[in-house]
Amino acid sequence: MYIGVDIGGTSIKMGVVDDNCNITSELEIPTGAERHQNIVFEDILNAVKKLSLNNNIKAVGIDSPGMIDTKSGTVIYNNNLNWIDFHIGAMMSEALNLPVTLDNDADAAALGEAVAGSAKGSSRALIVTLGTGVGSGFIVDGKIFSGCEFGHMVVQHGGRLCTCGRKGCFEMYASATGLIISTKEAIEKYPDSKLARMAEAQGKITGKTAFDAADEGDKTALEVVNNYIDYLACGLANYVNGLHPEIISIGGGISKQGDSLLNPLRERIKPEIYGYKHMKEEPVKILACTLGNKAGLIGAAMSAKQVL
Amino acid sequence: MYIGVDIGGTSIKMGVVDDNCNITSELEIPTGAERHQNIVFEDILNAVKKLSLNNNIKAVGIDSPGMIDTKSGTVIYNNNLNWIDFHIGAMMSEALNLPVTLDNDADAAALGEAVAGSAKGSSRALIVTLGTGVGSGFIVDGKIFSGCEFGHMVVQHGGRLCTCGRKGCFEMYASATGLIISTKEAIEKYPDSKLARMAEAQGKITGKTAFDAADEGDKTALEVVNNYIDYLACGLANYVNGLHPEIISIGGGISKQGDSLLNPLRERIKPEIYGYKHMKEEPVKILACTLGNKAGLIGAAMSAKQVL
């Protein structure tokens, strides 16, 4: 048995995971990121000890957002949690006398999807999360290809300013944040559109607003959604041309649109794939993630299993 | 000993390569691509047999431009050579009764640079060739990560139409072809510039023209070169953020500019790298390729060695 620890900005999800990727028991604690990192560590340690009781735990896998050094098990830097040089891996390993791994959260979630979810059995899988940002993890032969920040790939040179400092990152167009920007721009331009009226009625603009108005046939919203899918196809095709994943699994809030997002995306990406017309097989399958918010926990545990 | 066969549009370079990547004998034949692929095959076979004499050849590695199926040793499609489903790997293996590998030419050249050239000893190396197009090969732990067409990564959504059908490919800005387009655009806009006069004097515009005029301080040319380096940094940073190569080696015609290209590029790329200011070490070394047009031959031979 392995323990997976999935650290998020608000809460930390933990669970005991067996060799078949089943979660046999679970625990969730608040992150309390405003506290010192060593205090947060004590909380995690106690919860892990609790989960360990009566379980033959062989290793613990942690994942965290931020810049990670997997070799030394260190969170080098995390903007939201205000962590700097947090040696959580080594500290946990010493306290438990067990092997402990530390991975980036998007990497762990990708590993979860690749070993137990939507991309099970594929030799190259790319997991892309369309949320506040664009998270990404690339799994090659069942292992994390660490550190892939595909969200910070410029697709529009000189375009929208990203939080990372670059201009025109994929994330600024394909994330929920990007879609909200596009929706706002369209509403400003077409204040009489149904999209504008629906946004006003909802009281706020989310990543769902344009899809909802498009479902009702609003022309402005349809254009926003089409442009969104266009950018999404563009960025994903960049990955396909560069890395040839067999499967791209889409997760995150926007993926809840399901086939009304995925079907046009599957069509739109084809002409963008290098040499598409000469290919005998579909170059890539685009699927929805299946593990939801358990992907990180399972992936972290499976990453720990891999070091044994 | 291994034989490497590097197929190009004009000529085919072949050589016997030892375990230390030294070429001990060489041969070059014209490709004669206008002939049927089976006739070309006979020529290659005879030359390989000639090279094999008095050498204990254990395996043969071939590389070719075009779309390659490495598993079956097939050139699926090559536009310039007019090859379709050319089973050169299996044919060669049967004729010689030896293991034969087939790789994409950019991949083989990248492997050469990674095992014997500029990127020797690195665990992740990206080799980028700035020629007519942008070639790329990605080497992970000394092995080809096959099929990386990074030149066909869109960096300017809706931008210049590429030969592949996409708009705004990296190749359309960072290749010699891209630089020539930019140079022409600048000359049209500033017909009185020194750049325009130099181009007229040279009788044609090449990937060197703007660099030459920039060396003489021409403002228009400096802007062309700066923009060129800007796009180059943008695309390379996309690779760094996505794949974290330790080394990027630059080859191809434009790389002959040497440090007058590489030094500003090294500076320009820094702010584009995700989390750069929190990094304790330089995230990537940018170097010039060192094997020149022998990289493919050596890489193809070393790819063959790897299957033994």
Coordinates of C-alpha atoms in Angstrom, one line a residue:
Chain A
M1 CA 0.0 0.0 0.0
Y2 CA 1.1 3.6 -0.7
I3 CA -0.1 6.9 0.6
G4 CA -0.7 9.8 -1.9
V5 CA -0.7 13.4 -0.6
D6 CA -2.2 15.9 -3.0
I7 CA -1.5 19.5 -1.7
G8 CA -3.8 22.2 -3.0
G9 CA -4.2 25.9 -2.2
T10 CA -7.2 25.3 0.0
S11 CA -7.1 21.7 1.1
I12 CA -4.8 18.7 1.2
K13 CA -6.2 15.4 0.0
M14 CA -4.7 12.2 1.3
G15 CA -5.4 8.6 0.7
V16 CA -4.1 5.0 1.0
V17 CA -3.8 3.5 -2.5
D18 CA -3.3 -0.1 -3.3
D19 CA -1.3 -1.7 -6.2
N20 CA -4.3 -1.5 -8.4
C21 CA -4.8 2.2 -7.9
N22 CA -7.8 1.8 -5.7
I23 CA -8.2 4.3 -2.8
T24 CA -8.9 2.3 0.3
S25 CA -9.2 5.1 2.8
E26 CA -9.1 8.9 2.6
L27 CA -8.6 12.0 4.6
E28 CA -8.7 15.7 3.8
I29 CA -7.3 18.6 5.9
P30 CA -7.2 22.4 5.3
T31 CA -4.0 23.6 3.9
G32 CA -3.8 26.7 6.1
A33 CA -1.2 28.2 3.8
E34 CA -1.0 31.4 5.8
R35 CA 0.9 29.5 8.5
H36 CA 4.6 28.7 8.4
Q37 CA 5.5 25.8 6.1
N38 CA 6.9 23.8 9.0
I39 CA 3.5 24.0 10.8
V40 CA 1.8 22.8 7.7
F41 CA 4.3 20.0 7.5
E42 CA 3.3 18.8 11.1
D43 CA -0.3 18.7 10.0
I44 CA 0.4 16.6 7.0
L45 CA 2.7 14.3 8.9
N46 CA 0.1 13.6 11.6
A47 CA -2.5 12.9 8.9
V48 CA -0.2 10.5 7.1
K49 CA 0.6 8.7 10.3
K50 CA -3.1 8.3 11.0
L51 CA -3.7 6.9 7.5
S52 CA -0.7 4.5 8.0
L53 CA -2.3 2.8 11.0
N54 CA -3.1 -0.8 10.2
N55 CA -1.8 -0.4 6.6
N56 CA 1.4 -1.8 5.4
I57 CA 2.7 1.4 3.8
K58 CA 5.7 1.0 1.6
A59 CA 6.2 4.5 0.3
V60 CA 4.6 8.0 0.4
G61 CA 4.0 10.2 -2.7
I62 CA 3.4 13.9 -2.3
D63 CA 2.5 16.4 -4.9
S64 CA 2.4 20.2 -4.7
P65 CA 1.8 23.1 -6.9
G66 CA 4.8 25.3 -7.7
M67 CA 8.4 24.8 -8.8
I68 CA 9.5 21.4 -7.6
D69 CA 12.9 19.8 -7.4
T70 CA 11.9 16.1 -7.6
K71 CA 15.5 14.9 -6.9
S72 CA 15.8 16.5 -3.5
G73 CA 12.1 16.5 -2.8
T74 CA 11.9 20.3 -2.4
V75 CA 9.2 22.8 -3.2
I76 CA 11.6 25.5 -4.5
Y77 CA 9.0 28.1 -4.9
N78 CA 5.3 28.4 -4.6
N79 CA 3.7 31.8 -5.2
N80 CA 0.3 31.0 -3.7
L81 CA 1.4 29.1 -0.7
N82 CA 4.3 31.4 -0.1
W83 CA 6.7 28.4 0.2
I84 CA 10.4 28.8 -0.5
D85 CA 12.8 25.9 -0.3
F86 CA 10.4 23.7 1.5
H87 CA 12.3 20.3 1.9
I88 CA 9.0 18.5 2.4
G89 CA 10.2 15.2 0.8
A90 CA 13.3 14.7 2.9
M91 CA 11.5 15.9 6.1
M92 CA 8.7 13.4 5.5
S93 CA 11.1 10.6 4.7
E94 CA 13.1 11.1 7.8
A95 CA 10.0 11.4 10.0
L96 CA 8.5 8.2 8.6
N97 CA 11.6 6.3 7.7
L98 CA 10.0 5.5 4.3
P99 CA 10.8 6.4 0.7
V100 CA 9.0 9.7 -0.1
T101 CA 8.6 11.2 -3.6
L102 CA 7.6 14.8 -4.4
D103 CA 6.1 15.8 -7.8
N104 CA 4.5 18.8 -9.3
D105 CA 0.7 18.6 -8.9
A106 CA 0.0 18.6 -12.6
D107 CA 2.6 15.9 -13.2
A108 CA 1.1 13.7 -10.5
A109 CA -2.5 14.2 -11.8
A110 CA -1.2 13.3 -15.3
L111 CA 0.4 10.1 -13.9
G112 CA -2.9 9.2 -12.2
E113 CA -4.8 9.6 -15.5
A114 CA -2.1 7.7 -17.4
V115 CA -2.0 4.7 -15.1
A116 CA -5.6 4.5 -13.8
G117 CA -7.8 6.9 -15.8
S118 CA -8.5 8.1 -19.3
A119 CA -5.0 7.5 -20.8
K120 CA -4.5 4.1 -19.2
G121 CA -2.2 1.9 -21.4
S122 CA -0.9 4.6 -23.7
S123 CA 2.9 5.0 -24.2
R124 CA 2.8 8.8 -24.5
A125 CA 0.0 10.7 -22.8
L126 CA -0.5 14.4 -22.4
I127 CA -2.9 15.5 -19.7
V128 CA -4.0 19.1 -20.0
T129 CA -6.1 20.9 -17.4
L130 CA -8.1 23.8 -18.5
G131 CA -8.7 25.7 -15.2
T132 CA -7.6 29.1 -13.9
G133 CA -4.4 28.4 -15.8
V134 CA -3.5 25.6 -18.2
G135 CA -1.8 22.7 -16.3
S136 CA 0.0 20.0 -18.2
G137 CA 1.7 16.8 -17.5
F138 CA 3.4 14.5 -20.0
I139 CA 3.7 10.8 -19.3
V140 CA 6.1 8.6 -21.3
D141 CA 6.0 4.8 -20.8
G142 CA 4.2 5.2 -17.5
K143 CA 6.6 7.7 -16.0
I144 CA 6.4 11.4 -15.5
F145 CA 8.4 13.5 -18.0
S146 CA 8.9 16.2 -15.3
G147 CA 8.5 19.9 -15.5
C148 CA 6.4 20.4 -18.6
E149 CA 4.9 23.9 -18.4
F150 CA 3.1 23.8 -21.7
G151 CA 0.7 26.5 -20.5
H152 CA 3.6 28.9 -20.9
M153 CA 4.1 28.2 -24.5
V154 CA 3.6 31.4 -26.6
V155 CA 1.1 30.8 -29.4
Q156 CA 0.4 34.5 -30.0
H157 CA 3.7 36.3 -30.1
G158 CA 3.2 39.8 -28.6
G159 CA -0.3 38.8 -27.4
R160 CA -2.0 39.0 -24.0
L161 CA 0.3 39.5 -21.1
C162 CA 0.6 36.4 -19.0
T163 CA 1.2 36.2 -15.2
C164 CA 4.6 34.6 -16.0
G165 CA 5.7 37.8 -17.8
R166 CA 5.6 36.4 -21.4
K167 CA 3.1 37.8 -23.9
G168 CA 0.7 35.4 -25.7
C169 CA 1.0 32.3 -23.6
F170 CA -1.3 29.4 -24.5
E171 CA -2.7 29.8 -21.0
M172 CA -3.9 33.3 -21.7
Y173 CA -6.3 31.9 -24.4
A174 CA -7.1 28.3 -23.5
S175 CA -7.6 28.6 -19.7
A176 CA -10.9 29.6 -18.1
T177 CA -9.2 32.9 -17.4
G178 CA -8.5 33.3 -21.1
L179 CA -12.0 32.4 -22.0
I180 CA -13.4 34.9 -19.5
I181 CA -11.1 37.7 -21.0
S182 CA -12.4 36.8 -24.5
T183 CA -16.0 36.8 -23.2
K184 CA -15.6 40.2 -21.6
E185 CA -14.1 41.6 -24.8
A186 CA -17.0 40.3 -26.9
I187 CA -19.5 41.8 -24.4
E188 CA -17.8 45.2 -24.6
K189 CA -18.0 45.0 -28.4
Y190 CA -21.5 43.7 -28.6
P191 CA -23.3 45.0 -25.5
D192 CA -26.7 44.1 -27.1
S193 CA -25.9 40.4 -27.6
K194 CA -27.7 37.6 -25.8
L195 CA -24.2 36.8 -24.3
A196 CA -24.1 40.3 -22.7
R197 CA -27.7 39.9 -21.3
M198 CA -26.9 36.4 -19.9
A199 CA -23.8 37.6 -18.3
E200 CA -25.7 40.4 -16.7
A201 CA -28.4 38.1 -15.5
Q202 CA -25.8 35.7 -14.0
G203 CA -24.1 38.6 -12.2
K204 CA -20.7 37.4 -13.2
I205 CA -18.8 36.0 -16.2
T206 CA -17.3 32.5 -15.8
G207 CA -15.8 30.0 -18.2
K208 CA -19.3 28.7 -18.7
T209 CA -21.0 31.9 -19.8
A210 CA -20.0 31.8 -23.4
F211 CA -20.8 28.1 -23.8
D212 CA -24.2 28.7 -22.2
A213 CA -25.1 31.5 -24.6
A214 CA -23.7 29.6 -27.5
D215 CA -26.0 26.7 -26.6
E216 CA -28.8 29.1 -27.1
G217 CA -27.6 30.1 -30.5
D218 CA -26.2 33.5 -29.7
K219 CA -23.9 34.6 -32.6
T220 CA -21.5 36.6 -30.4
A221 CA -21.1 33.7 -28.0
L222 CA -20.6 31.2 -30.8
E223 CA -17.8 33.4 -32.1
V224 CA -16.2 33.5 -28.7
V225 CA -16.5 29.7 -28.3
N226 CA -15.2 29.1 -31.9
N227 CA -12.2 31.3 -31.2
Y228 CA -11.6 29.6 -27.9
I229 CA -11.6 26.1 -29.6
D230 CA -9.4 27.5 -32.4
Y231 CA -6.7 28.5 -29.9
L232 CA -7.1 25.3 -28.0
A233 CA -6.6 23.3 -31.2
C234 CA -3.6 25.4 -32.1
G235 CA -1.8 24.8 -28.8
L236 CA -2.7 21.1 -28.6
A237 CA -1.5 20.7 -32.2
N238 CA 1.8 22.2 -31.2
Y239 CA 2.1 19.5 -28.6
V240 CA 1.1 16.8 -31.1
N241 CA 3.6 18.0 -33.7
G242 CA 6.4 18.2 -31.1
L243 CA 5.7 15.2 -28.9
H244 CA 3.3 12.8 -30.6
P245 CA 1.2 11.8 -27.7
E246 CA -1.2 8.9 -28.4
I247 CA -3.7 10.4 -26.1
I248 CA -4.5 13.9 -24.9
S249 CA -6.8 13.9 -21.9
I250 CA -8.6 17.2 -21.1
G251 CA -9.5 18.0 -17.5
G252 CA -10.4 21.0 -15.4
G253 CA -13.5 23.1 -15.2
I254 CA -13.9 23.8 -18.9
S255 CA -13.7 20.1 -19.7
K256 CA -17.2 19.7 -18.1
Q257 CA -18.5 21.0 -21.5
G258 CA -17.9 17.4 -22.7
D259 CA -18.5 16.6 -26.3
S260 CA -19.8 20.1 -27.1
L261 CA -16.1 21.1 -26.6
L262 CA -14.3 17.9 -27.5
N263 CA -16.1 17.1 -30.8
P264 CA -15.4 20.4 -32.6
L265 CA -11.9 20.3 -31.1
R266 CA -11.2 16.9 -32.6
E267 CA -12.2 18.2 -36.0
R268 CA -10.5 21.5 -35.7
I269 CA -7.1 20.0 -34.7
K270 CA -6.8 17.7 -37.7
P271 CA -5.5 20.2 -40.3
E272 CA -3.1 21.5 -37.7
I273 CA -1.3 18.2 -37.3
Y274 CA 1.9 17.9 -39.4
G275 CA 1.5 15.4 -42.2
Y276 CA -2.1 14.6 -41.2
K277 CA -3.3 13.8 -44.7
H278 CA -0.6 11.1 -45.1
M279 CA -1.3 9.4 -41.9
K280 CA -2.9 6.0 -41.9
E281 CA -4.2 6.1 -38.3
E282 CA -5.6 8.9 -36.3
P283 CA -2.5 10.6 -34.9
V284 CA -4.1 11.4 -31.5
K285 CA -7.1 10.6 -29.4
I286 CA -8.6 13.5 -27.5
L287 CA -10.5 12.3 -24.4
A288 CA -11.9 13.7 -21.2
C289 CA -10.1 13.0 -17.9
T290 CA -12.0 10.5 -15.8
L291 CA -10.4 10.6 -12.3
G292 CA -11.5 14.2 -11.4
N293 CA -9.9 15.5 -8.3
K294 CA -8.6 12.1 -7.3
A295 CA -6.0 12.0 -10.1
G296 CA -3.3 13.8 -8.1
L297 CA -3.7 11.6 -5.0
I298 CA -3.5 8.4 -7.1
G299 CA -0.7 9.7 -9.3
A300 CA 1.4 10.8 -6.3
A301 CA 0.9 7.3 -4.7
M302 CA 1.9 5.6 -8.0
S303 CA 5.0 7.9 -8.3
A304 CA 6.0 6.7 -4.9
K305 CA 5.5 3.1 -5.9
Q306 CA 7.8 3.6 -8.9
V307 CA 10.8 4.4 -6.7
L308 CA 10.7 1.0 -4.8
Chain B
M1 CA 31.9 -1.0 -36.5
Y2 CA 28.7 0.5 -37.8
I3 CA 27.7 2.1 -41.1
G4 CA 25.8 5.3 -41.1
V5 CA 23.8 6.4 -44.2
D6 CA 22.7 10.0 -44.3
I7 CA 20.2 10.5 -47.2
G8 CA 19.9 14.1 -48.4
G9 CA 18.0 15.6 -51.4
T10 CA 21.2 15.9 -53.5
S11 CA 23.6 13.4 -52.1
I12 CA 23.8 10.4 -49.8
K13 CA 26.7 10.5 -47.3
M14 CA 27.9 7.1 -45.9
G15 CA 30.6 6.2 -43.5
V16 CA 32.0 3.5 -41.3
V17 CA 31.8 4.6 -37.6
D18 CA 33.5 3.0 -34.7
D19 CA 32.3 2.7 -31.1
N20 CA 33.9 6.0 -30.3
C21 CA 31.9 7.8 -33.0
N22 CA 35.0 8.2 -35.2
I23 CA 34.4 8.0 -39.0
T24 CA 37.1 5.6 -40.3
S25 CA 36.0 5.6 -44.0
E26 CA 33.6 7.6 -46.1
L27 CA 31.7 7.5 -49.4
E28 CA 29.3 9.9 -51.0
I29 CA 26.9 9.2 -53.9
P30 CA 24.4 11.4 -55.7
T31 CA 20.8 10.8 -54.6
G32 CA 19.3 10.9 -58.1
A33 CA 15.9 11.3 -56.6
E34 CA 14.3 11.5 -60.0
R35 CA 14.8 7.7 -60.4
H36 CA 12.5 5.0 -58.9
Q37 CA 13.1 4.4 -55.2
N38 CA 14.2 0.8 -55.9
I39 CA 17.0 2.0 -58.2
V40 CA 18.1 4.4 -55.5
F41 CA 18.1 1.5 -53.1
E42 CA 20.4 -0.5 -55.3
D43 CA 22.9 2.3 -55.4
I44 CA 22.9 2.7 -51.6
L45 CA 23.2 -1.1 -51.1
N46 CA 26.2 -1.3 -53.4
A47 CA 27.9 1.5 -51.6
V48 CA 27.2 0.0 -48.2
K49 CA 28.6 -3.3 -49.4
K50 CA 31.7 -1.5 -50.6
L51 CA 32.2 0.2 -47.2
S52 CA 31.6 -3.1 -45.4
L53 CA 34.6 -4.8 -47.1
N54 CA 37.3 -5.6 -44.5
N55 CA 35.2 -4.0 -41.8
N56 CA 33.4 -6.0 -39.1
I57 CA 30.0 -4.3 -39.5
K58 CA 27.5 -5.1 -36.8
A59 CA 24.6 -2.9 -37.9
V60 CA 23.6 -0.2 -40.4
G61 CA 21.8 3.0 -39.5
I62 CA 20.0 5.0 -42.2
D63 CA 18.4 8.4 -41.9
S64 CA 16.1 10.1 -44.4
P65 CA 14.2 13.3 -44.6
G66 CA 10.4 12.9 -44.6
M67 CA 7.8 11.1 -42.5
I68 CA 9.4 8.0 -41.1
D69 CA 8.1 4.9 -39.4
T70 CA 11.0 3.8 -37.3
K71 CA 9.4 0.6 -36.2
S72 CA 9.0 -0.8 -39.7
G73 CA 11.9 1.1 -41.2
T74 CA 9.7 2.8 -43.8
V75 CA 9.9 6.2 -45.4
I76 CA 6.1 6.8 -45.3
Y77 CA 6.2 10.0 -47.3
N78 CA 8.8 12.3 -48.7
N79 CA 7.7 15.3 -50.7
N80 CA 11.1 16.3 -52.2
L81 CA 12.3 12.8 -53.0
N82 CA 8.8 11.7 -54.1
W83 CA 9.1 8.5 -52.0
I84 CA 6.0 6.8 -50.7
D85 CA 6.0 3.7 -48.5
F86 CA 9.7 3.0 -49.2
H87 CA 10.6 0.0 -47.0
I88 CA 14.3 0.8 -47.1
G89 CA 15.0 -0.5 -43.6
A90 CA 13.6 -4.0 -44.2
M91 CA 15.0 -4.2 -47.7
M92 CA 18.5 -3.3 -46.5
S93 CA 18.3 -5.7 -43.5
E94 CA 17.3 -8.5 -45.8
A95 CA 20.0 -7.8 -48.4
L96 CA 22.8 -7.5 -45.8
N97 CA 21.5 -9.9 -43.1
L98 CA 22.2 -7.3 -40.5
P99 CA 20.2 -5.2 -38.1
V100 CA 19.2 -1.9 -39.9
T101 CA 17.6 1.2 -38.3
L102 CA 15.8 4.0 -40.0
D103 CA 15.5 7.4 -38.4
N104 CA 14.3 10.9 -39.5
D105 CA 17.3 12.9 -40.6
A106 CA 16.9 15.7 -38.0
D107 CA 16.6 13.0 -35.3
A108 CA 19.8 11.3 -36.5
A109 CA 21.7 14.5 -36.6
A110 CA 20.5 15.4 -33.2
L111 CA 21.6 12.0 -31.8
G112 CA 25.0 12.6 -33.4
E113 CA 25.4 16.0 -31.7
A114 CA 24.2 14.5 -28.4
V115 CA 26.5 11.5 -28.4
A116 CA 29.6 13.0 -30.1
G117 CA 29.2 16.7 -30.5
S118 CA 28.0 19.9 -28.8
A119 CA 25.5 18.3 -26.5
K120 CA 27.7 15.3 -25.4
G121 CA 26.9 14.1 -22.0
S122 CA 23.6 16.0 -21.5
S123 CA 20.5 14.0 -20.4
R124 CA 18.1 16.2 -22.4
A125 CA 19.3 17.9 -25.5
L126 CA 17.5 19.7 -28.2
I127 CA 19.1 20.2 -31.5
V128 CA 17.6 22.9 -33.7
T129 CA 18.7 23.4 -37.3
L130 CA 18.0 26.9 -38.8
G131 CA 18.1 26.2 -42.5
T132 CA 15.5 26.4 -45.2
G133 CA 13.1 25.1 -42.5
V134 CA 13.6 24.6 -38.8
G135 CA 14.7 21.0 -38.1
S136 CA 14.6 19.7 -34.6
G137 CA 15.6 16.6 -32.7
F138 CA 15.1 15.9 -29.1
I139 CA 17.5 13.4 -27.3
V140 CA 16.6 12.0 -23.9
D141 CA 19.1 10.0 -22.0
G142 CA 21.1 9.4 -25.2
K143 CA 18.1 8.2 -27.2
I144 CA 16.0 9.8 -29.9
F145 CA 12.7 11.0 -28.8
S146 CA 11.3 10.4 -32.2
G147 CA 9.2 12.6 -34.4
C148 CA 9.6 16.1 -32.9
E149 CA 8.5 18.6 -35.5
F150 CA 9.1 21.6 -33.4
G151 CA 9.4 23.8 -36.5
H152 CA 5.7 23.3 -37.0
M153 CA 4.8 24.9 -33.6
V154 CA 2.6 27.9 -34.1
V155 CA 4.1 30.9 -32.3
Q156 CA 2.0 33.6 -34.1
H157 CA -1.6 32.4 -34.3
G158 CA -3.0 33.5 -37.6
G159 CA 0.4 34.6 -38.8
R160 CA 2.5 33.7 -41.9
L161 CA 1.2 30.7 -43.9
C162 CA 3.5 27.8 -43.6
T163 CA 4.2 25.1 -46.2
C164 CA 2.5 22.6 -43.8
G165 CA -0.8 24.5 -44.0
R166 CA -0.7 26.1 -40.6
K167 CA -0.5 29.8 -40.0
G168 CA 2.3 31.2 -37.8
C169 CA 4.7 28.3 -37.5
F170 CA 8.0 28.9 -35.8
E171 CA 9.6 27.8 -39.0
M172 CA 8.1 30.8 -40.8
Y173 CA 10.0 33.2 -38.6
A174 CA 13.1 31.4 -37.3
S175 CA 14.3 29.6 -40.5
A176 CA 16.5 31.2 -43.2
T177 CA 13.3 31.3 -45.2
G178 CA 11.6 33.3 -42.5
L179 CA 14.5 35.7 -42.1
I180 CA 14.5 36.3 -45.9
I181 CA 10.7 37.1 -45.8
S182 CA 11.4 39.6 -43.0
T183 CA 14.3 41.1 -44.9
K184 CA 12.2 41.5 -48.0
E185 CA 9.4 43.1 -46.0
A186 CA 11.9 45.6 -44.4
I187 CA 13.4 46.4 -47.8
E188 CA 9.9 47.1 -49.3
K189 CA 9.2 49.4 -46.3
Y190 CA 12.6 51.1 -46.3
P191 CA 13.9 51.1 -49.9
D192 CA 16.5 53.8 -49.0
S193 CA 18.1 51.8 -46.2
K194 CA 21.6 50.4 -46.4
L195 CA 20.0 47.0 -46.1
A196 CA 18.1 47.6 -49.4
R197 CA 21.3 48.9 -51.1
M198 CA 23.3 45.9 -49.9
A199 CA 20.7 43.4 -51.1
E200 CA 20.6 45.1 -54.5
A201 CA 24.4 45.0 -54.7
Q202 CA 24.5 41.3 -53.7
G203 CA 21.9 40.6 -56.4
K204 CA 19.8 38.4 -54.0
I205 CA 18.6 38.2 -50.5
T206 CA 19.8 35.4 -48.3
G207 CA 19.7 34.6 -44.6
K208 CA 23.0 36.5 -44.3
T209 CA 21.9 39.8 -45.9
A210 CA 20.3 41.3 -42.8
F211 CA 23.1 40.2 -40.5
D212 CA 25.7 41.7 -42.9
A213 CA 23.9 45.1 -43.0
A214 CA 23.3 45.0 -39.2
D215 CA 27.1 44.5 -38.8
E216 CA 27.5 47.8 -40.6
G217 CA 25.1 49.5 -38.3
D218 CA 22.1 49.8 -40.5
K219 CA 19.0 50.6 -38.4
T220 CA 16.6 48.7 -40.7
A221 CA 18.8 45.6 -40.7
L222 CA 19.3 45.8 -36.9
E223 CA 15.5 45.8 -36.5
V224 CA 15.2 42.8 -38.8
V225 CA 17.9 40.9 -36.8
N226 CA 16.4 41.9 -33.5
N227 CA 13.0 40.7 -34.5
Y228 CA 14.5 37.5 -35.8
I229 CA 16.2 36.8 -32.5
D230 CA 13.0 37.8 -30.7
Y231 CA 11.1 35.1 -32.5
L232 CA 13.9 32.6 -32.1
A233 CA 14.0 33.2 -28.4
C234 CA 10.2 32.9 -28.2
G235 CA 10.2 29.5 -29.9
L236 CA 13.2 28.1 -28.0
A237 CA 11.7 29.3 -24.7
N238 CA 8.6 27.3 -25.6
Y239 CA 10.7 24.2 -25.8
V240 CA 12.5 25.1 -22.6
N241 CA 9.3 25.6 -20.7
G242 CA 7.8 22.4 -22.1
L243 CA 10.8 20.0 -22.1
H244 CA 13.6 21.4 -20.0
P245 CA 16.5 20.5 -22.2
E246 CA 19.9 21.1 -20.5
I247 CA 21.4 22.1 -23.8
I248 CA 20.0 23.6 -27.0
S249 CA 22.4 23.2 -29.9
I250 CA 21.9 25.4 -32.9
G251 CA 22.9 24.3 -36.3
G252 CA 22.2 25.1 -39.9
G253 CA 23.2 28.0 -42.2
I254 CA 22.1 30.8 -39.8
S255 CA 24.2 29.3 -37.0
K256 CA 27.3 30.4 -38.9
Q257 CA 26.6 33.9 -37.4
G258 CA 28.1 32.4 -34.3
D259 CA 28.2 34.6 -31.1
S260 CA 26.7 37.6 -32.9
L261 CA 23.5 35.4 -33.0
L262 CA 24.0 33.3 -29.9
N263 CA 25.0 36.0 -27.4
P264 CA 21.9 38.2 -27.8
L265 CA 19.8 35.1 -28.0
R266 CA 21.1 33.9 -24.6
E267 CA 20.1 37.2 -23.1
R268 CA 16.8 37.5 -24.8
I269 CA 15.6 34.0 -23.8
K270 CA 16.0 34.5 -20.1
P271 CA 12.9 36.5 -19.2
E272 CA 10.9 34.0 -21.4
I273 CA 11.8 31.0 -19.3
Y274 CA 9.2 30.1 -16.7
G275 CA 10.3 30.8 -13.2
Y276 CA 13.7 32.1 -14.4
K277 CA 14.2 34.5 -11.5
H278 CA 13.8 31.7 -9.0
M279 CA 16.3 29.4 -10.6
K280 CA 19.6 28.8 -8.9
E281 CA 21.3 27.5 -12.1
E282 CA 21.1 28.6 -15.7
P283 CA 18.1 26.6 -17.0
V284 CA 19.7 25.9 -20.4
K285 CA 22.9 26.2 -22.3
I286 CA 22.7 27.5 -25.9
L287 CA 25.5 26.3 -28.0
A288 CA 26.5 25.9 -31.6
C289 CA 26.5 22.5 -33.2
T290 CA 30.0 21.1 -33.8
L291 CA 29.6 18.1 -36.1
G292 CA 28.4 20.1 -39.2
N293 CA 27.2 17.8 -42.0
K294 CA 28.6 14.7 -40.3
A295 CA 26.1 14.7 -37.5
G296 CA 23.5 12.7 -39.4
L297 CA 25.9 10.0 -40.5
I298 CA 27.3 9.6 -37.0
G299 CA 23.9 9.7 -35.4
A300 CA 22.5 7.2 -37.8
A301 CA 25.4 4.8 -37.0
M302 CA 24.9 5.3 -33.3
S303 CA 21.2 4.7 -33.6
A304 CA 22.0 1.3 -35.3
K305 CA 24.5 0.6 -32.4
Q306 CA 21.6 1.1 -29.9
V307 CA 19.5 -1.8 -31.3
L308 CA 22.2 -4.4 -30.7

